[in-house]
Coordinates of C-alpha atoms in Angstrom, one line a residue:
Chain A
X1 CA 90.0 109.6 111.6
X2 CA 86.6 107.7 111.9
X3 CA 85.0 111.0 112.9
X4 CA 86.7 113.2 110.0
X5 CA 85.3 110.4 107.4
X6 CA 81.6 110.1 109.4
X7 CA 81.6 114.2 109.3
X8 CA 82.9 114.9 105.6
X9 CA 80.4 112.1 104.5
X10 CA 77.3 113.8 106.1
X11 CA 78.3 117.8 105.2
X12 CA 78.8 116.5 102.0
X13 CA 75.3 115.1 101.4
X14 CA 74.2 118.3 103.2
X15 CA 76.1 120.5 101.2
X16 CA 75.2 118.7 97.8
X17 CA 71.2 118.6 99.2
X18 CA 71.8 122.1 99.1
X19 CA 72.3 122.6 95.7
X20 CA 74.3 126.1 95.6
X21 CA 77.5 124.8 94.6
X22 CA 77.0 122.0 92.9
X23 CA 75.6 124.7 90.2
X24 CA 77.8 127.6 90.8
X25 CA 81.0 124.9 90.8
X26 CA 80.2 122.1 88.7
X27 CA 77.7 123.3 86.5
X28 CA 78.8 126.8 85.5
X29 CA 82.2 126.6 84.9
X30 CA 80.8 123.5 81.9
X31 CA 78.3 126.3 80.6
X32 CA 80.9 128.9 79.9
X33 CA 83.0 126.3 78.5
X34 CA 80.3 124.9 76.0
X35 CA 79.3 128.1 75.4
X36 CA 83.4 129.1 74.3
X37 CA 83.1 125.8 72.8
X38 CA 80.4 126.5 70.4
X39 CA 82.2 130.6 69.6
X40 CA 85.7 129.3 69.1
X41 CA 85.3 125.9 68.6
X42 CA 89.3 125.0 68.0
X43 CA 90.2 128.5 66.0
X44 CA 93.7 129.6 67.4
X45 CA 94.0 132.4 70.0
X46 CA 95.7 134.5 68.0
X47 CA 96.9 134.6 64.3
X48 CA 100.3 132.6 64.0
X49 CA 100.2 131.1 67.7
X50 CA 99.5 127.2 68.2
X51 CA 97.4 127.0 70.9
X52 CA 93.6 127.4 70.2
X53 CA 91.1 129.8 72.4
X54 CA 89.8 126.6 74.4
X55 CA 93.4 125.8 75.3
X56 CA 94.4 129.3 76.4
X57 CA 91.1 129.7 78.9
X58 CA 91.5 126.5 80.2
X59 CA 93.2 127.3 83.6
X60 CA 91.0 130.6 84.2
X61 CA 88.0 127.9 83.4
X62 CA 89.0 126.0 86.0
X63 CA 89.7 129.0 88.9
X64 CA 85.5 129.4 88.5
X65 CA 85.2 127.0 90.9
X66 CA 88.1 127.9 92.6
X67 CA 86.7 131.5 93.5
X68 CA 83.0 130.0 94.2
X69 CA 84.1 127.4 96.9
X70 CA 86.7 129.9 98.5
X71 CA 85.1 132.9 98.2
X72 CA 82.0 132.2 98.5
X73 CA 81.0 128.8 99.7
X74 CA 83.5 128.0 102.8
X75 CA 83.5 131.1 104.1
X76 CA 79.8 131.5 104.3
X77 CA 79.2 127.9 105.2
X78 CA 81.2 128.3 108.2
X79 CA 79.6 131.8 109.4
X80 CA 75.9 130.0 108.9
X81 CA 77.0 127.5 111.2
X82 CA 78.3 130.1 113.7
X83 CA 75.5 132.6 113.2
X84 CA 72.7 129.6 113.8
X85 CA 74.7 128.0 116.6
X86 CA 75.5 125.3 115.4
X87 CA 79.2 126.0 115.8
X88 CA 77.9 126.2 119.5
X89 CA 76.3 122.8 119.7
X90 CA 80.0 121.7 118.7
X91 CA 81.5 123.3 121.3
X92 CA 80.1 121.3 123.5
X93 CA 81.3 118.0 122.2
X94 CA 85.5 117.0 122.1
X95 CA 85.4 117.5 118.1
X96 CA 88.4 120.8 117.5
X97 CA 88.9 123.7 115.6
X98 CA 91.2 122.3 113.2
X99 CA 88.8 119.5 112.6
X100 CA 85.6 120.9 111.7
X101 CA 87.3 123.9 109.7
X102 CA 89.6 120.7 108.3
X103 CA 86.2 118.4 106.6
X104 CA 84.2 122.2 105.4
X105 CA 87.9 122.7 103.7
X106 CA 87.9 118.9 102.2
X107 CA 84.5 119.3 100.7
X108 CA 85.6 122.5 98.9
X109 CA 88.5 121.0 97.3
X110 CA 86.3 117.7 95.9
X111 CA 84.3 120.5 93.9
X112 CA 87.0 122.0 92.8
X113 CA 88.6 118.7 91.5
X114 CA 85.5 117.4 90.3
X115 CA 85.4 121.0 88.4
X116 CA 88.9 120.3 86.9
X117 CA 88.2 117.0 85.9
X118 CA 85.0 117.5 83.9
X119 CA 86.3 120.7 82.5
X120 CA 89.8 119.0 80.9
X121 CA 87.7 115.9 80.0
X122 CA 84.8 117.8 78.2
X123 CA 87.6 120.0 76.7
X124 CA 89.6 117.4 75.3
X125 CA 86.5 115.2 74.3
X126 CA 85.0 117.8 72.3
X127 CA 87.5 120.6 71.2
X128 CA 90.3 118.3 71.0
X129 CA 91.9 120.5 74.1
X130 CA 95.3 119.4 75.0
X131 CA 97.9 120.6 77.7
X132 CA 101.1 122.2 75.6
X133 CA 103.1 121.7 78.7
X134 CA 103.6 119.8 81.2
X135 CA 100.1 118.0 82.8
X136 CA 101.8 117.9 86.5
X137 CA 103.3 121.5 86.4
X138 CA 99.8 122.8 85.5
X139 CA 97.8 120.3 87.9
X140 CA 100.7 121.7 90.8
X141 CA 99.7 125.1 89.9
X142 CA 96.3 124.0 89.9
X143 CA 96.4 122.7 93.7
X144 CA 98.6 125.5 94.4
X145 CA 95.9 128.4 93.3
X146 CA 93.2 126.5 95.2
X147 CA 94.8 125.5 98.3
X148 CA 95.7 129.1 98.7
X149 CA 92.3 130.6 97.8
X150 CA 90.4 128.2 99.5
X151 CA 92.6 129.3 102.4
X152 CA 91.6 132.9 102.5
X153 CA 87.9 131.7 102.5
X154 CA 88.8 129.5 105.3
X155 CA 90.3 132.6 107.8
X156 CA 87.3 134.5 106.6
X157 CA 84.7 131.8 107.8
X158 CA 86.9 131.6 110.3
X159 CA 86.7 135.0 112.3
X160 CA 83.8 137.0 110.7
X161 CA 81.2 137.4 113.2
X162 CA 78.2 136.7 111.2
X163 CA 76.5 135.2 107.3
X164 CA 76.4 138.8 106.4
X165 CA 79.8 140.2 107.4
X166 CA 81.2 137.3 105.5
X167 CA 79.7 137.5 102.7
X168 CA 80.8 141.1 102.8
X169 CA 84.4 140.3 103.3
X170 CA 83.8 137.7 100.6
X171 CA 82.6 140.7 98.3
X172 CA 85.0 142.5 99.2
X173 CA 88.1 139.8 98.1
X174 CA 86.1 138.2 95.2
X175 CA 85.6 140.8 92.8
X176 CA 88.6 142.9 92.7
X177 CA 90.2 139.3 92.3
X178 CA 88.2 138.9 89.8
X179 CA 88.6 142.3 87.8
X180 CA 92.5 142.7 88.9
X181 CA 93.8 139.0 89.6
X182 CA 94.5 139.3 85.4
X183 CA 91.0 136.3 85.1
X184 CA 89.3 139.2 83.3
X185 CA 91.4 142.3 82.2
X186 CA 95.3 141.2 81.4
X187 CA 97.5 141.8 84.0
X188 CA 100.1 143.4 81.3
X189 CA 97.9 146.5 81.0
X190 CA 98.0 147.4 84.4
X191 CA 100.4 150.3 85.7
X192 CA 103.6 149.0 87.2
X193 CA 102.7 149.8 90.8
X194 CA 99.4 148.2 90.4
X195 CA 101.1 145.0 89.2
X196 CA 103.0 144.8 92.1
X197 CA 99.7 145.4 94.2
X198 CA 97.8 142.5 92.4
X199 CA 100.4 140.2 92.6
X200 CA 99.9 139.5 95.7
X201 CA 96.7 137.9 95.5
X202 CA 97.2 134.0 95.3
X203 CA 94.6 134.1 91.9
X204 CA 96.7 136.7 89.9
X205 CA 99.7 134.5 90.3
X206 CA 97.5 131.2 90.1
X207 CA 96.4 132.2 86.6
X208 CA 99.4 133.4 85.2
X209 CA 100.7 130.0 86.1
X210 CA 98.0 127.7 85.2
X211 CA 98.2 129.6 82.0
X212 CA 102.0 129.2 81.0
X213 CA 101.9 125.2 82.4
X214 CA 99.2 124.6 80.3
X215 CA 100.2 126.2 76.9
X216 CA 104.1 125.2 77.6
X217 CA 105.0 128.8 77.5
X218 CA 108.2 130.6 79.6
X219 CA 107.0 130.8 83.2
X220 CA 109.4 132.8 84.1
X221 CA 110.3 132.9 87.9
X222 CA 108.5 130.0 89.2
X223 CA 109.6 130.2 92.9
X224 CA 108.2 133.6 93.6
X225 CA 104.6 133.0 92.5
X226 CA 104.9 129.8 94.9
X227 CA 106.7 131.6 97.8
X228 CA 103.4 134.5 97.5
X229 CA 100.6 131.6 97.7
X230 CA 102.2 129.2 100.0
X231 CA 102.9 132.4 102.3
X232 CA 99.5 133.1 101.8
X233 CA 98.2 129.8 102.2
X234 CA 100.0 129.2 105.9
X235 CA 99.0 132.1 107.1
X236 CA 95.2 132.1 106.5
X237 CA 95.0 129.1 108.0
X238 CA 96.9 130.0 110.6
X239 CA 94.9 132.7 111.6
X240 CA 92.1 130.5 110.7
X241 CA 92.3 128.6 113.5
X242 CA 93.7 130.5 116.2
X243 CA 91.3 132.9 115.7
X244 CA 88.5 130.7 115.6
X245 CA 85.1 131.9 116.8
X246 CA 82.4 129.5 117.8
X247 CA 79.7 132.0 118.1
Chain B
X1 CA 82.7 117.8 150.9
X2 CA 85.1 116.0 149.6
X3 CA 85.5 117.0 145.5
X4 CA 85.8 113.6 144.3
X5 CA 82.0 113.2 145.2
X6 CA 81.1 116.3 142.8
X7 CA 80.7 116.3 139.7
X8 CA 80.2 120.4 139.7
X9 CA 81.8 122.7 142.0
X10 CA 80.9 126.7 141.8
X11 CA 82.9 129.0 143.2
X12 CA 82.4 132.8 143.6
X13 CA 81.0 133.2 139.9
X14 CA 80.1 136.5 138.8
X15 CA 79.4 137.6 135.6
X16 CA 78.2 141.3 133.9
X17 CA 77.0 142.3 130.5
X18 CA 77.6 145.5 129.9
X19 CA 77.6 147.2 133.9
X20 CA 74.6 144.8 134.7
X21 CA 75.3 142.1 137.1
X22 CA 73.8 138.8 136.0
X23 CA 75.8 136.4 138.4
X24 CA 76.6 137.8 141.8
X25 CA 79.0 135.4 143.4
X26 CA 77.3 132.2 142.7
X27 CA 78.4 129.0 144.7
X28 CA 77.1 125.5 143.6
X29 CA 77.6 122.3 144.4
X30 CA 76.3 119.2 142.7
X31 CA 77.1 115.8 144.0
X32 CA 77.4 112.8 142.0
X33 CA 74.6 110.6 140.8
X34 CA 72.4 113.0 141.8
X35 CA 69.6 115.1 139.7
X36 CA 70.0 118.8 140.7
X37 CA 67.6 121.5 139.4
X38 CA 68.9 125.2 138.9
X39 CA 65.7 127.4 139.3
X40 CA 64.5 131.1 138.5
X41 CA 62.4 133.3 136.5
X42 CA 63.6 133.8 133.2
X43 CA 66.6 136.5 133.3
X44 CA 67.1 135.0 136.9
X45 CA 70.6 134.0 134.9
X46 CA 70.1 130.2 134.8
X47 CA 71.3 130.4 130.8
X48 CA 74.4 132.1 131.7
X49 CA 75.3 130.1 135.2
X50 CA 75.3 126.6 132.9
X51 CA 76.9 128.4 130.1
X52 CA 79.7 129.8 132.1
X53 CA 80.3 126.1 134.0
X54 CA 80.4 124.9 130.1
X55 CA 83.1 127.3 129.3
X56 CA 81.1 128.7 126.5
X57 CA 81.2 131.9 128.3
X58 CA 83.6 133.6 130.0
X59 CA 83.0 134.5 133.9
X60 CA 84.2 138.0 135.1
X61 CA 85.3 136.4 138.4
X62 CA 84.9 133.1 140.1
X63 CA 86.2 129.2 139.2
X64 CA 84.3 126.0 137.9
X65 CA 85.2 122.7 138.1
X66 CA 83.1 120.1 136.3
X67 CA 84.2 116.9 136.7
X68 CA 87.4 117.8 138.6
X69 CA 88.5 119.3 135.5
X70 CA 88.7 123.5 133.9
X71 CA 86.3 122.9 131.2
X72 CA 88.0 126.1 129.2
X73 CA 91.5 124.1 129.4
X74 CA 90.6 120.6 129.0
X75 CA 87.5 120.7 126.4
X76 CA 88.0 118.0 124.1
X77 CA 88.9 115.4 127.7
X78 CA 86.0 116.6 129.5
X79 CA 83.1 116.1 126.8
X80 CA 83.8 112.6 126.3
X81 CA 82.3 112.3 129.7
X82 CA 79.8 115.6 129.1
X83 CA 76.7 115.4 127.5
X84 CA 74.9 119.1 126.7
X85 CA 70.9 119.9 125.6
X86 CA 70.9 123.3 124.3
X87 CA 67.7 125.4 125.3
X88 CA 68.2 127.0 121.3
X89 CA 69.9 124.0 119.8
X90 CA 70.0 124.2 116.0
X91 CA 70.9 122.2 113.7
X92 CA 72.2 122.2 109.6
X93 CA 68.9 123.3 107.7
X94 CA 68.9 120.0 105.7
X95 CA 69.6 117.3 107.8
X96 CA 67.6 113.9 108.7
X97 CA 67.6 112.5 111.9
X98 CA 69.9 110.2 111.0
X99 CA 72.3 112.4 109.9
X100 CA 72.7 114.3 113.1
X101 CA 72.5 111.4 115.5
X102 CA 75.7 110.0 113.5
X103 CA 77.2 112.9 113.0
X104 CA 77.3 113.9 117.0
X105 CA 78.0 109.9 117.7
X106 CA 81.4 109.9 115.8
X107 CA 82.9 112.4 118.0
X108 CA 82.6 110.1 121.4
X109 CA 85.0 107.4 122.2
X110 CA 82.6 105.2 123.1
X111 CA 78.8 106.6 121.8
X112 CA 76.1 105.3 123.3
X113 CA 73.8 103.2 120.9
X114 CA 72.0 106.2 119.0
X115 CA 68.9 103.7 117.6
X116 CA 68.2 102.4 120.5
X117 CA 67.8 106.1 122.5
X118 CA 65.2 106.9 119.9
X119 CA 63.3 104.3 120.1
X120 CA 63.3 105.1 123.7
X121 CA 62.5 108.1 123.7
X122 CA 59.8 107.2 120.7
X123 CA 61.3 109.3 117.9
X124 CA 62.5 105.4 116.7
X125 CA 60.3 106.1 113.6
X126 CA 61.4 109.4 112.3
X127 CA 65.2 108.5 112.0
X128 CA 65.0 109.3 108.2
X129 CA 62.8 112.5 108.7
X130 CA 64.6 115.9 108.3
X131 CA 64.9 117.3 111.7
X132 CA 63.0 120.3 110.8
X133 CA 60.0 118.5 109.6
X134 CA 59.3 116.6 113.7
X135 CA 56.8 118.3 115.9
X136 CA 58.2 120.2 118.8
X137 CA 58.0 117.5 121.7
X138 CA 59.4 115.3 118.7
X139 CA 62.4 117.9 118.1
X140 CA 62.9 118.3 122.0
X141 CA 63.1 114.3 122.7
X142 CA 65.7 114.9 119.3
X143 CA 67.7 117.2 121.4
X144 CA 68.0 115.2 124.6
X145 CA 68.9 112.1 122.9
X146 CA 71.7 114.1 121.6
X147 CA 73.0 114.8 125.1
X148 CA 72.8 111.5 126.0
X149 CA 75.2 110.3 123.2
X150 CA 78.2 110.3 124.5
X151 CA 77.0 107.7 127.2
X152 CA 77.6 110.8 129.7
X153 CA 78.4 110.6 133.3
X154 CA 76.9 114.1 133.8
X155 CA 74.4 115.8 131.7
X156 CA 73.2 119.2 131.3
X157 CA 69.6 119.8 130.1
X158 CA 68.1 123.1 129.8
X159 CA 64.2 123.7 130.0
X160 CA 64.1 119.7 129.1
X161 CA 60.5 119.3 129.0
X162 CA 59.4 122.4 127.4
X163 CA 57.1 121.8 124.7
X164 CA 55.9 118.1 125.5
X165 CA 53.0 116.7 125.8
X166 CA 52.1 115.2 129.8
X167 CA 52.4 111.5 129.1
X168 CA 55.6 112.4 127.1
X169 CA 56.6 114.6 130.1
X170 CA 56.4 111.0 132.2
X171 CA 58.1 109.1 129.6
X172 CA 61.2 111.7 129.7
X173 CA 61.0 111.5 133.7
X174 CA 61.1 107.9 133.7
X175 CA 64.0 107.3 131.6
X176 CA 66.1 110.2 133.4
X177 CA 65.2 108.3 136.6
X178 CA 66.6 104.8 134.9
X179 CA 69.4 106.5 134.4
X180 CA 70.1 108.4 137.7
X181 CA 70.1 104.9 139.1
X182 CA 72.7 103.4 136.5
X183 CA 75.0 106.8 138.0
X184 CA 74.0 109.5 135.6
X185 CA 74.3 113.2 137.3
X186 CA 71.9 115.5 136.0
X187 CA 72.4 119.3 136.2
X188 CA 68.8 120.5 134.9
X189 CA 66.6 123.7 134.4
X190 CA 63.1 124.2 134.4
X191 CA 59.8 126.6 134.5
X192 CA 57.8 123.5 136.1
X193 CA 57.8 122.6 139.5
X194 CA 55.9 119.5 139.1
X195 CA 58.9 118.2 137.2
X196 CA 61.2 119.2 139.8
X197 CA 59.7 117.5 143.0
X198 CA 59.4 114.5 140.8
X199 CA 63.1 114.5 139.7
X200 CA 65.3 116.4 142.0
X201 CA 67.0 115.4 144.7
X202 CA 68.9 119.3 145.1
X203 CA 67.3 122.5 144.2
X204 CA 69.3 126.2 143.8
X205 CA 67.1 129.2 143.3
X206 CA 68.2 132.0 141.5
X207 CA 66.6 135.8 141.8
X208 CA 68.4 138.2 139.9
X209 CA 71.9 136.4 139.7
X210 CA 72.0 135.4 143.6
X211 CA 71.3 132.2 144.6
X212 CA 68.0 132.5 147.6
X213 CA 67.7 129.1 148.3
X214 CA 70.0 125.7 148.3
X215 CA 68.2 122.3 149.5
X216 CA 65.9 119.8 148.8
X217 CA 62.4 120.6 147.5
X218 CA 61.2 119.4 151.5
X219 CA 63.4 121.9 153.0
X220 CA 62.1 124.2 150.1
X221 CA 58.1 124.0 151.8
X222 CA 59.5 124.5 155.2
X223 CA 61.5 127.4 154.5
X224 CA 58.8 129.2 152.9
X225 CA 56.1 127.7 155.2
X226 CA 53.7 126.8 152.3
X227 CA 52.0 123.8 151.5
X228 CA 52.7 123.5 147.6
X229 CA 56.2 123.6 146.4
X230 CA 55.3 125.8 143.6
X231 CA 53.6 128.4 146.1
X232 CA 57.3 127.4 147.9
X233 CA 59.1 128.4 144.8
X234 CA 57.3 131.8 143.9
X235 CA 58.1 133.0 147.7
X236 CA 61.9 132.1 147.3
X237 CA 62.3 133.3 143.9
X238 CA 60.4 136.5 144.6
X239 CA 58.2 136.1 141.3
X240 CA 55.2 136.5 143.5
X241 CA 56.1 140.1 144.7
X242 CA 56.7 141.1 141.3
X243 CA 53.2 139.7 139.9

């Protein structure tokens, strides 16, 4: 345990030294937000609802960071480390798998919860945001949404070969979650098959989730969404370190 | 001999990258407390022979036993008691000195004391530097220090002195010397054979993945029948026919 806490202290440092994520996020997700902010102020969603704009966007707000640290940041993080041997310079030393991959996950999820907690605080502070529903159903499908995507990142790191094949698979999962996960075009306009399709990425059913906790609306089946990410979740990181590659 | 007395034993290793033979049946045998220098011209295989008894690469044929132990099966045993210089050891873009030395020290049951190894090897100064910013020689002392973390009963330096200046060269010498005699084994490579009379007590020369010579650097000048040991080594190692 005195190694986990001396490593995760040092790639933090390095990783904050670094810059990249503490903008893309910390920082980012807070711009869009002021800039909502300042559109919608507290105007209602929709005519005759009770929720405002702020309230609604809240939980895709918060998967900004969510799809930077897993989608981008771990993954590439870990295939730097390979691709410049430094994964190799570990190899050599009793430190596991499990364990390196286990303090590059930890530093992911403190960006993400220091994401979460600026966003809800500026939210609330300013636009009088508040959480309809229930505050540990939508931090639970918070944790949920980012464990899961977090753990994709994490088998990606994991096995690609080099910085540029995994920023490729990392392309490659990041924007149609973006587009189709239902963060930027509503999942209820999609074709029925297509539904299906998308609902097997952890974000689609993280944001539909995040979305109904917060405003307190219907969630409808709750156990399948959880059954898809934690399914998800187990087996990225199964394959995550099985698989692992140190050069 | 008996294997309790080695601390690397070689069997048979052979190893090919893509239909070219780079290890041909490779025995070693590196006793104890002793320093023992793996020699060749570059592509000889010397990289791959230390990398294969690390486990980091996977022989075609042969078995290894460092420290009476598979070092594929039982990694995270064996380097507690293994320390490793890289010949291309890199490091996280941003990091101090510091920073590494810590970060490799809490992985060891019982590190040695990183401060003091810098100030030995005089990189005691630079501890809040960023690693990229030393000198060469300053980087190289960097990496040794690293391999002698762990407070190692056998360590593995690749082209240790490369890049350092001659009183620095002494300096490193010295201290490896000190710590022969406390029981340190040594398994080292190198391109000067000034280095190697003065350090070891074995030598294994490599041409072209097949070891040509096994001894001591005095059985080395007889062999050959020359004066110099470096005239010695370019007649075993065949670099002279080739130049």
């Amino acid at each position: 345990m005195r190694s986990f806490g001396t490593l995760l202290k040092n790639e933090m440092k390095l990783n904050i030294r670094n810059m990249n994520m503490v903008i893309f996020a910390v920082i980012l997700p807070l711009v869009v937000l002021v800039i909502l902010g300042f559109i919608y102020g507290t105007k209602p969603a929709a005519e005759g609802v009770s929720y405002t704009f702020l309230e609604q966007s809240v939980g895709a707000l918060c998967t900004i960071s969510i799809c930077a640290s897993g989608l981008m940041g771990l993954p590439l993080v870990v295939s730097e480390y390979r691709e410049r041997k430094i994964l190799k310079r570990f190899q050599v030393t009793p430190v596991s798998p499990a364990k390196l991959l286990a303090v590059e996950f930890t530093i992911y999820v403190l960006y993400c919860a220091v994401s979460l907690v600026t966003l809800l605080l500026a939210s609330m502070l300013f636009w009088r945001v508040t959480i309809h529903g229930s505050l540990p159903a939508f931090l639970g499908s918070w944790l949920l949404t980012m464990v899961s995507t977090l753990s994709i990142g994490l088998m990606v790191g994991g096995i690609a070969r080099n910085g540029k094949s995994a920023s490729v698979i990392a392309c490659l999962l990041y924007f149609p979650m973006l587009i189709f996960s239902g963060a930027t075009l509503p999942l209820e306009v999609m074709p029925g098959a297509m539904q299906k399709v998308v609902s097997i990425f952890p974000l689609t059913q993280g944001i539909q989730m995040m979305k109904a906790t917060s405003l307190g609306l219907p969630t409808g089946g709750l156990w399948g969404p959880v059954a898809v990410m934690g399914a998800v979740t187990v087996i990225s990181m199964g394959v995550a370190v099985t698989c692992f590659k140190w050069e | 001999m008996k294997d309790e007395n080695l601390a690397v034993r070689v069997e048979g290793l052979t190893k090919s990258y893509q239909g070219r033979t780079v290890l041909n049946g490779l025995d070693l045998a590196v006793r104890r407390g002793t320093v023992f220098g793996l020699l060749g011209a570059n592509g000889a295989g010397k990289s791959t022979t230390i990398e294969c008894i690390l486990g980091t690469r996977r022989a075609d044929s042969g078995t290894v036993a460092v420290l009476g132990r598979d070092p594929k099966k039982e990694r995270g045993a064996l380097f507690q008691r293994v320390g490793v210089q890289f010949q291309e050891g890199d490091y996280q873009p941003e990091i101090k000195v510091f920073e590494l030395c810590e970060e490799i020290a809490c992985l060891y049951n019982r590190p040695a004391d990183w401060r003091e190894l810098c100030r030995r090897f005089g990189i005691g100064g630079k501890l809040k530097n960023a690693v990229k910013s030393l000198s060469g020689g300053e980087r190289q002392r960097l990496f040794i220090v690293l391999a002698l973390i762990p407070s190692p009963e056998l360590v593995f330096l690749d082209e240790l002195t490369t890049g350092l200046d001659a009183k620095v060269r002494r300096d490193v010498w010295r201290i490896l010397s000190e710590l022969k005699g406390e029981g340190l084994t040594v398994l080292l490579t190198s391109h000067f054979m000034d280095e190697v009379e003065a350090l070891c007590d074995e030598i294994c020369i490599l041409r072209q993945g097949t070891a040509v010579f096994h001894g001591t650097v005095e059985q080395a000048r007889a062999q050959s029948g020359c004066e110099k040991f470096e005239d010695a080594y370019l007649q075993l190692s065949g670099e002279e026919d080739a130049a």
